[in-house]
PDB file of C-alpha atoms and ligand atoms in Angstrom:
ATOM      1  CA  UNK E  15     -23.901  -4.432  -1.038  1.00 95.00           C
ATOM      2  CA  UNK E  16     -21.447  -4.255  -3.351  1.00 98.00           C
ATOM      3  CA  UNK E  17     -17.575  -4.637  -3.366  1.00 97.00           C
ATOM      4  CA  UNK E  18     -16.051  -1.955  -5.322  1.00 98.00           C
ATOM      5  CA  UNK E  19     -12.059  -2.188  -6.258  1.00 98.00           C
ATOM      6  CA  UNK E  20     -10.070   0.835  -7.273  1.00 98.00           C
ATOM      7  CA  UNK E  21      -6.691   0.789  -8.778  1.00 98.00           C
ATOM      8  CA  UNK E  22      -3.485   2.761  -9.159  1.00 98.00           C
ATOM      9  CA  UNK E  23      -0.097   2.399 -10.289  1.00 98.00           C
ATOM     10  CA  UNK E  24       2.860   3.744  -9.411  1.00 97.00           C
ATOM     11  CA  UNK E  25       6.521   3.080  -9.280  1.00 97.00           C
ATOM     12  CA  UNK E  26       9.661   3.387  -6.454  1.00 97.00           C
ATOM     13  CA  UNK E  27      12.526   1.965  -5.832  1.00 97.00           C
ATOM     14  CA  UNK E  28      13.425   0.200  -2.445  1.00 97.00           C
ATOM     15  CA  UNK E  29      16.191  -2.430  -0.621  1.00 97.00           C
ATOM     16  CA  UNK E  30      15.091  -4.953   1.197  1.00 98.00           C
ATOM     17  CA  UNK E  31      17.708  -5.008   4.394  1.00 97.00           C
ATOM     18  CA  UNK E  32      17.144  -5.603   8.335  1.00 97.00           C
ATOM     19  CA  UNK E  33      19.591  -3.901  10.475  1.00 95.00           C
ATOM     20  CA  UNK E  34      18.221  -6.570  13.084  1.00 96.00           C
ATOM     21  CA  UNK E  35      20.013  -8.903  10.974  1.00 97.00           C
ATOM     22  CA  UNK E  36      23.499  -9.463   9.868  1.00 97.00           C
ATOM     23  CA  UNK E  37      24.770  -8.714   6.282  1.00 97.00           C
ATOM     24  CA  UNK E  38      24.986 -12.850   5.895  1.00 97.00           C
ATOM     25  CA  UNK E  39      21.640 -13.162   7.010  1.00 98.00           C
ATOM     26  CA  UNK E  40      20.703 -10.311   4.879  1.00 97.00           C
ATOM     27  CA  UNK E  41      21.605 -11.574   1.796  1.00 97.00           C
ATOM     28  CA  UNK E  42      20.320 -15.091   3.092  1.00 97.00           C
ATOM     29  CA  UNK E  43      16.356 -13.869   3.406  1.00 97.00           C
ATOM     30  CA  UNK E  44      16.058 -10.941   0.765  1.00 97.00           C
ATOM     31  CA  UNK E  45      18.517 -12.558  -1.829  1.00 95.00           C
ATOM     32  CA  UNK E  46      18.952 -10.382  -5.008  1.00 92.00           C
ATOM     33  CA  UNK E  47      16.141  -7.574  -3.011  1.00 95.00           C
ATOM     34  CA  UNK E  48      19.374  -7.004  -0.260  1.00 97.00           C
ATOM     35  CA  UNK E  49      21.699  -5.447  -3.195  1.00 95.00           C
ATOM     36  CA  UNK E  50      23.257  -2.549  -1.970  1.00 94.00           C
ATOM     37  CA  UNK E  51      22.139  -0.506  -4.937  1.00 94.00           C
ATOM     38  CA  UNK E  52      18.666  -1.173  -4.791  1.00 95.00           C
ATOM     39  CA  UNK E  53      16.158  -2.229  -6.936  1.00 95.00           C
ATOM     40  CA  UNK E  54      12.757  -0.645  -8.839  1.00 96.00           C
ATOM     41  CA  UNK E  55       9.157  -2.023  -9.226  1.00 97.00           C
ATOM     42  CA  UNK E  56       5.909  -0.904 -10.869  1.00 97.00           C
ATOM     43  CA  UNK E  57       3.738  -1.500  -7.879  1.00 98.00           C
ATOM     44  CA  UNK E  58      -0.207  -1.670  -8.924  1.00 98.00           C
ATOM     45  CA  UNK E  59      -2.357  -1.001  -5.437  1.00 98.00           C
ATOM     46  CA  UNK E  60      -6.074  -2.019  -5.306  1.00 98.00           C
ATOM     47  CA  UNK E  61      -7.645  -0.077  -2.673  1.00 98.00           C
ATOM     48  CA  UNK E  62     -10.975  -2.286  -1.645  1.00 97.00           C
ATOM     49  CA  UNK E  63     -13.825  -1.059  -0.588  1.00 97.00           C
ATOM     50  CA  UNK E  64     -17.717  -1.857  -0.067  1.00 97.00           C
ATOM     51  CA  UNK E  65     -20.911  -0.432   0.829  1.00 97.00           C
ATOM     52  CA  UNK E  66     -24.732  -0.651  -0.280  1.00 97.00           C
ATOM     53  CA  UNK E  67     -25.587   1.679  -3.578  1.00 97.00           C
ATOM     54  CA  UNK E  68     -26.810   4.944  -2.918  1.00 95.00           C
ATOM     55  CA  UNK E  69     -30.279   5.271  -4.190  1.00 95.00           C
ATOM     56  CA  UNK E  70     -29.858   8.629  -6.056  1.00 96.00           C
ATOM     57  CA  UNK E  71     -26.491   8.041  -7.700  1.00 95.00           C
ATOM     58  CA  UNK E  72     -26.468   4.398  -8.025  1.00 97.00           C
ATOM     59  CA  UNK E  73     -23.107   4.420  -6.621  1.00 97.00           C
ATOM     60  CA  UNK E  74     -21.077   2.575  -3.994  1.00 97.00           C
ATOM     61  CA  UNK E  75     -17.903   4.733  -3.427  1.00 97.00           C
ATOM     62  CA  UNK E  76     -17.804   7.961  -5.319  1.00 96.00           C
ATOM     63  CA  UNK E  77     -14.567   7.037  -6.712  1.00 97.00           C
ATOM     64  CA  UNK E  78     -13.243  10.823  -7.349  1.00 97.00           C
ATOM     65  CA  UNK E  79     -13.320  11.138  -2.907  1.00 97.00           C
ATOM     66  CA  UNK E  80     -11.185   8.393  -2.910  1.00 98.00           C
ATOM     67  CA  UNK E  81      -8.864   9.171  -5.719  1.00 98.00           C
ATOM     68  CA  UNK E  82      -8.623  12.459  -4.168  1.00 98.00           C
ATOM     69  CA  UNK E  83      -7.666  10.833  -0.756  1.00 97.00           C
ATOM     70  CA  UNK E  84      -5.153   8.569  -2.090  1.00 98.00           C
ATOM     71  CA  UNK E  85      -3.609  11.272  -4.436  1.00 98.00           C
ATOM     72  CA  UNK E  86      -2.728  13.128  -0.939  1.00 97.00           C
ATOM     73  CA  UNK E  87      -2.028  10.496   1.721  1.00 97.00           C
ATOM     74  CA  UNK E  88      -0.025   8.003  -0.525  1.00 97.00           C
ATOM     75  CA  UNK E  89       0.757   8.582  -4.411  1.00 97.00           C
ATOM     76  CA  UNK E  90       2.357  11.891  -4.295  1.00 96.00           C
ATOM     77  CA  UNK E  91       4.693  10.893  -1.173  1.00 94.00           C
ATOM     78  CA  UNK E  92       5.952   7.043  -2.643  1.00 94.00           C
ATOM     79  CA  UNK E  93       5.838   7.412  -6.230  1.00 90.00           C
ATOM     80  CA  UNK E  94       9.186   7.803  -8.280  1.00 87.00           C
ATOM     81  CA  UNK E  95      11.038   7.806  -5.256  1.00 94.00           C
ATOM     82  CA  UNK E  96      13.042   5.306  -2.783  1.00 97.00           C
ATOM     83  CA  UNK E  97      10.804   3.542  -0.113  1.00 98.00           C
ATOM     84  CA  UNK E  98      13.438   3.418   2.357  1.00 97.00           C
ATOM     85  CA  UNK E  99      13.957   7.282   2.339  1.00 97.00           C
ATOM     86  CA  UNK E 100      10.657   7.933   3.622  1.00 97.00           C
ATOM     87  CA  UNK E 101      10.272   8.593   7.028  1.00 97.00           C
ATOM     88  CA  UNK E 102       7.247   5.531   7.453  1.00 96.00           C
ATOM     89  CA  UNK E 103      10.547   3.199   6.447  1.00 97.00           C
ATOM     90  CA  UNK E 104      12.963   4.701   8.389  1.00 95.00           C
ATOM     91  CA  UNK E 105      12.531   1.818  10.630  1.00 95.00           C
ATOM     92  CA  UNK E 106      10.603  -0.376   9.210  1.00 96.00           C
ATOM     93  CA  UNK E 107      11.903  -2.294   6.217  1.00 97.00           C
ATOM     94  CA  UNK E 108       9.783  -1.480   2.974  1.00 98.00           C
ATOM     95  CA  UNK E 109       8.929  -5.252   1.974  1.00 97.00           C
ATOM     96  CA  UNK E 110       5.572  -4.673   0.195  1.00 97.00           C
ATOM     97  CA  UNK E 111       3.963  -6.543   3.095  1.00 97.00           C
ATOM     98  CA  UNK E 112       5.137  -3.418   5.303  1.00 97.00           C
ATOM     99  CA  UNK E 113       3.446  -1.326   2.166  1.00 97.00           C
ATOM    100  CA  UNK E 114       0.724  -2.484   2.037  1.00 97.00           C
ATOM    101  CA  UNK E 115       0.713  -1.974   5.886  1.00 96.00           C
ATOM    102  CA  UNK E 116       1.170   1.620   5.623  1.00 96.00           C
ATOM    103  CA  UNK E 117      -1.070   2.131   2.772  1.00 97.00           C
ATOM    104  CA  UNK E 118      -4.064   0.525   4.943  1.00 97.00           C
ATOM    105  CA  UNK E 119      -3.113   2.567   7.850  1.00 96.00           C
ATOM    106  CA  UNK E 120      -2.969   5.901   5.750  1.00 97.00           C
ATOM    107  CA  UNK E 121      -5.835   5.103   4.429  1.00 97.00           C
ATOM    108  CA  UNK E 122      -7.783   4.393   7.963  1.00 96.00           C
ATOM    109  CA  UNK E 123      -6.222   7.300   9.484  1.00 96.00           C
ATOM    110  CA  UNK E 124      -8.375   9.901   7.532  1.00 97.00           C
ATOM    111  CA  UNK E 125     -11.295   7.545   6.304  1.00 97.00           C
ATOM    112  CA  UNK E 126     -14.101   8.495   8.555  1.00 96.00           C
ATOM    113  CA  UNK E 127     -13.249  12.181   7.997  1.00 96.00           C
ATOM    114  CA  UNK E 128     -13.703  12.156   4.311  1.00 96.00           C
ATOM    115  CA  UNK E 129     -16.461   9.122   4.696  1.00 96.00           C
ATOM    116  CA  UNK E 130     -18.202  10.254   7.785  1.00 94.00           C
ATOM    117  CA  UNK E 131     -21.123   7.439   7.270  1.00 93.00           C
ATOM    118  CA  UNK E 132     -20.766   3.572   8.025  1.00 92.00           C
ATOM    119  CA  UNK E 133     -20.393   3.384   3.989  1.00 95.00           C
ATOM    120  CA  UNK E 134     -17.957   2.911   2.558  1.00 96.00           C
ATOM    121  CA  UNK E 135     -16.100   1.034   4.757  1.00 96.00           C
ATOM    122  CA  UNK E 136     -12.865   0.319   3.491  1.00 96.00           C
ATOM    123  CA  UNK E 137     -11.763  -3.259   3.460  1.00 96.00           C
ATOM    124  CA  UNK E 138      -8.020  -3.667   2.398  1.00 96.00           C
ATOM    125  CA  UNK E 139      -5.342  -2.789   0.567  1.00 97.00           C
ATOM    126  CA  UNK E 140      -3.817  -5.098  -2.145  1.00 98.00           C
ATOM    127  CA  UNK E 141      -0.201  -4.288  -3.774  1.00 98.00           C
ATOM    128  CA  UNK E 142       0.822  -6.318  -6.670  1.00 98.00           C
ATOM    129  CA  UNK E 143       4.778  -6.298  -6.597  1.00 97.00           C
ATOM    130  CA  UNK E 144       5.211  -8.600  -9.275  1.00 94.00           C
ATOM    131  CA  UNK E 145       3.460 -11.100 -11.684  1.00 94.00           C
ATOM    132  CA  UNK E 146       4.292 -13.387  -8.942  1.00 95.00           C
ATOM    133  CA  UNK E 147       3.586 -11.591  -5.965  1.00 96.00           C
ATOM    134  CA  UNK E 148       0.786 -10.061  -4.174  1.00 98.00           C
ATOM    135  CA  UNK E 149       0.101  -8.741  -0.936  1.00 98.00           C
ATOM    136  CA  UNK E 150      -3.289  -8.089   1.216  1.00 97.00           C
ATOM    137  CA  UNK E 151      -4.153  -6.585   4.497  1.00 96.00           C
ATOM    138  CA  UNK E 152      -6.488  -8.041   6.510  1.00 90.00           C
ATOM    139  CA  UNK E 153      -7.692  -5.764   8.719  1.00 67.00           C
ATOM    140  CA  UNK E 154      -5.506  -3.018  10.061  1.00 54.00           C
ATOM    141  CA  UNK E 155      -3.488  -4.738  11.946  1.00 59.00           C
ATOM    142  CA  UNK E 156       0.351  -6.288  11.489  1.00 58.00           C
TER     143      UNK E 156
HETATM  144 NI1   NI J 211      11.778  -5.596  -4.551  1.00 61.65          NI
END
């Protein structure tokens, strides 16, 4: 078995505010992220995935499917724009836990269609926000 870990890059802008909460408490948990205007990040997502080598190819994850897949379910809708004009955060507020959520649920929505075997499984999303922060699903759940 091997653990293979595929990465992309792209960037969006987003503004970290609850309407559960109250512009005070707002500003109190997202700090500088609650600015009305919004902020940008180069977000760097590691799609993890593993499976046994195939024999012929000497491949775990033909890398191109998923490329393909992610190209379609996730790039082209979040990159270069706002996170919190996408439908996915129309509720939800697009912290890159709640990203890294959605990626992993895109992602698991479609997988056994384009991987109709046990292999590759897919095993988690990571998002790097910053130098200081990263985020991992574990499992598909909140
Ligand atoms: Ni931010």
């Amino acid at each position: 078995m091997v653990k293979v870990t595929r990465q992309y890059r792209f960037s969006a802008s987003h503004r970290l505010h609850s309407p559960q909460l109250s512009d005070d408490e707002n500003r109190q948990v997202y700090g500088k992220c609650n600015n009305p205007y919004g902020h940008g990040h180069d977000y760097v997502v590691q799609v993890q995935v593993s499976g046994p080598v195939d024999e012929d190819t000497g491949l775990a994850l033909p890398v191109e499917v998923l490329d393909g897949l992610m190209e379609r379910l996730v790039l082209r809708d979040v990159a270069n724009g706002n996170l919190n004009d996408l439908p996915a955060f129309a509720e939800v507020v697009p912290t890159t836990e709640m990203l890294a959520i959605e990626v992993d649920r895109r992602l698991r929505a479609r997988w056994s269609a384009v991987f109709p075997e046990t292999w590759p499984q897919l095993d988690g999303v990571r998002i790097l926000e910053t130098k200081r922060n990263v985020f991992e699903t574990i499992g598909a759940r909140i």
